[in-house]
XYZ file of C-alpha atoms in Angstrom:
153
model
C 94.069 93.515 108.834
C 96.574 94.548 111.444
C 99.232 95.432 108.849
C 101.287 92.246 109.252
C 99.849 90.395 106.226
C 101.624 90.163 102.896
C 100.037 90.599 99.473
C 99.910 87.614 97.152
C 98.315 87.427 93.696
C 95.069 85.460 93.549
C 95.633 84.564 89.908
C 97.561 85.909 86.961
C 96.501 86.403 83.364
C 97.829 88.075 80.237
C 94.448 89.771 79.694
C 93.497 93.075 81.298
C 91.342 92.501 84.383
C 90.096 94.665 87.233
C 87.270 95.207 89.758
C 87.734 91.917 91.632
C 85.119 91.418 94.366
C 84.851 88.574 96.899
C 81.319 87.404 97.755
C 80.030 87.978 101.299
C 80.509 84.304 102.199
C 84.070 84.331 100.797
C 83.377 81.404 98.422
C 83.282 83.283 95.086
C 85.331 85.904 93.290
C 83.903 88.058 90.503
C 85.959 90.324 88.271
C 85.971 92.058 84.892
C 88.377 91.028 82.156
C 89.093 91.673 78.481
C 90.111 88.054 77.846
C 87.268 87.673 75.322
C 88.075 90.987 73.586
C 85.466 93.208 75.296
C 85.161 93.927 79.000
C 83.077 91.126 80.519
C 82.184 89.910 84.022
C 83.420 86.490 85.171
C 82.900 84.528 88.381
C 84.956 81.676 89.874
C 84.893 79.612 93.077
C 87.378 80.998 95.587
C 90.018 80.006 96.561
C 90.007 76.913 94.279
C 89.482 78.888 91.018
C 88.714 75.519 89.369
C 85.876 76.753 87.127
C 85.196 80.054 85.374
C 81.823 81.299 84.087
C 81.295 84.379 81.948
C 78.342 86.191 83.524
C 77.696 89.102 81.148
C 76.410 88.598 77.616
C 77.088 92.176 76.470
C 80.212 94.153 77.372
C 80.097 95.006 81.084
C 82.404 96.561 83.621
C 81.494 97.500 87.190
C 80.168 94.943 89.671
C 78.910 94.447 93.224
C 77.706 91.514 95.367
C 74.500 91.380 97.441
C 74.392 87.925 99.030
C 74.407 85.388 96.193
C 73.291 88.056 93.695
C 75.942 89.659 91.510
C 75.118 93.077 90.013
C 77.036 94.485 87.045
C 76.854 97.442 84.635
C 76.538 97.304 80.900
C 75.753 100.243 78.612
C 74.121 102.445 81.283
C 72.023 99.614 82.731
C 72.490 97.439 85.803
C 71.895 93.692 85.516
C 71.929 90.928 88.100
C 72.509 87.182 88.151
C 72.044 84.607 90.877
C 75.207 82.616 91.532
C 74.979 79.160 93.116
C 77.917 77.081 94.318
C 76.026 74.341 96.188
C 77.231 71.467 93.946
C 78.789 73.049 90.875
C 79.110 76.683 89.902
C 75.924 77.822 88.145
C 74.854 81.309 87.096
C 71.352 82.428 86.089
C 70.516 84.400 82.955
C 71.227 88.143 83.425
C 68.145 90.161 84.429
C 67.791 93.915 83.834
C 67.405 95.565 87.253
C 67.959 99.326 86.761
C 68.093 101.329 83.531
C 69.369 104.732 82.391
C 71.817 105.186 85.258
C 74.822 107.493 84.605
C 78.151 105.657 84.353
C 79.822 105.549 87.764
C 81.014 103.134 90.410
C 78.172 101.698 92.459
C 77.451 99.288 95.288
C 74.379 97.200 96.041
C 72.513 97.051 99.337
C 72.897 93.636 101.022
C 69.294 92.694 100.187
C 69.704 93.795 96.544
C 66.809 96.271 96.740
C 68.854 99.399 95.969
C 72.139 100.549 94.577
C 74.201 103.531 95.675
C 76.483 105.628 93.486
C 77.839 109.135 93.151
C 76.565 111.310 90.329
C 77.438 114.857 89.283
C 75.021 117.568 90.375
C 73.516 119.135 87.253
C 73.464 122.754 88.501
C 76.961 122.654 90.009
C 79.153 120.757 87.565
C 82.426 120.982 89.545
C 80.832 119.451 92.651
C 79.999 115.804 93.254
C 77.034 114.498 95.174
C 77.995 112.018 97.879
C 75.421 109.671 99.284
C 76.471 107.960 102.488
C 75.297 104.493 103.414
C 75.222 104.456 107.214
C 76.233 101.125 108.697
C 78.371 100.108 105.710
C 81.425 99.449 107.864
C 79.693 96.482 109.540
C 78.833 94.921 106.184
C 82.361 95.514 104.874
C 83.906 94.042 108.020
C 81.638 90.968 107.739
C 82.662 90.471 104.087
C 86.359 90.830 104.929
C 86.077 88.426 107.883
C 84.287 85.843 105.684
C 86.938 86.145 102.973
C 89.769 85.771 105.500
C 88.050 82.752 107.060
C 87.612 81.116 103.632
C 91.248 81.763 102.758
C 92.399 79.921 105.884
C 90.465 76.765 104.889
């Protein structure tokens, strides 16, 4: 992250895809794609990319990792799945975690107990509420270091 690295595509596809996120241990990549027609969440081992699992049953878009738990949004609700890569890639059945949350980007706390997102203030429509997660830079740096370490393997 000193500015000397070059960008290289992780994978290419003809389908629309976005929101790629590397897991904290650097062994998995999750992303959203329209390859099935609707926006859906997929997960693959990284960097091998040798298996792909669709995680979301209903259309879904935004996502965030918390350890081996992957959170994603679908229709105003937040779901989670447990992702295991010990022998082969396996994903649990999606579980409803939070409901009735306004559509917005979000992130999950490392222990999965809370999510953080910005939402418009009702009395002051032009303004945006910003909630700051103190200590986030350490978690982000740890995730980036793990991803870089995994990429060198």
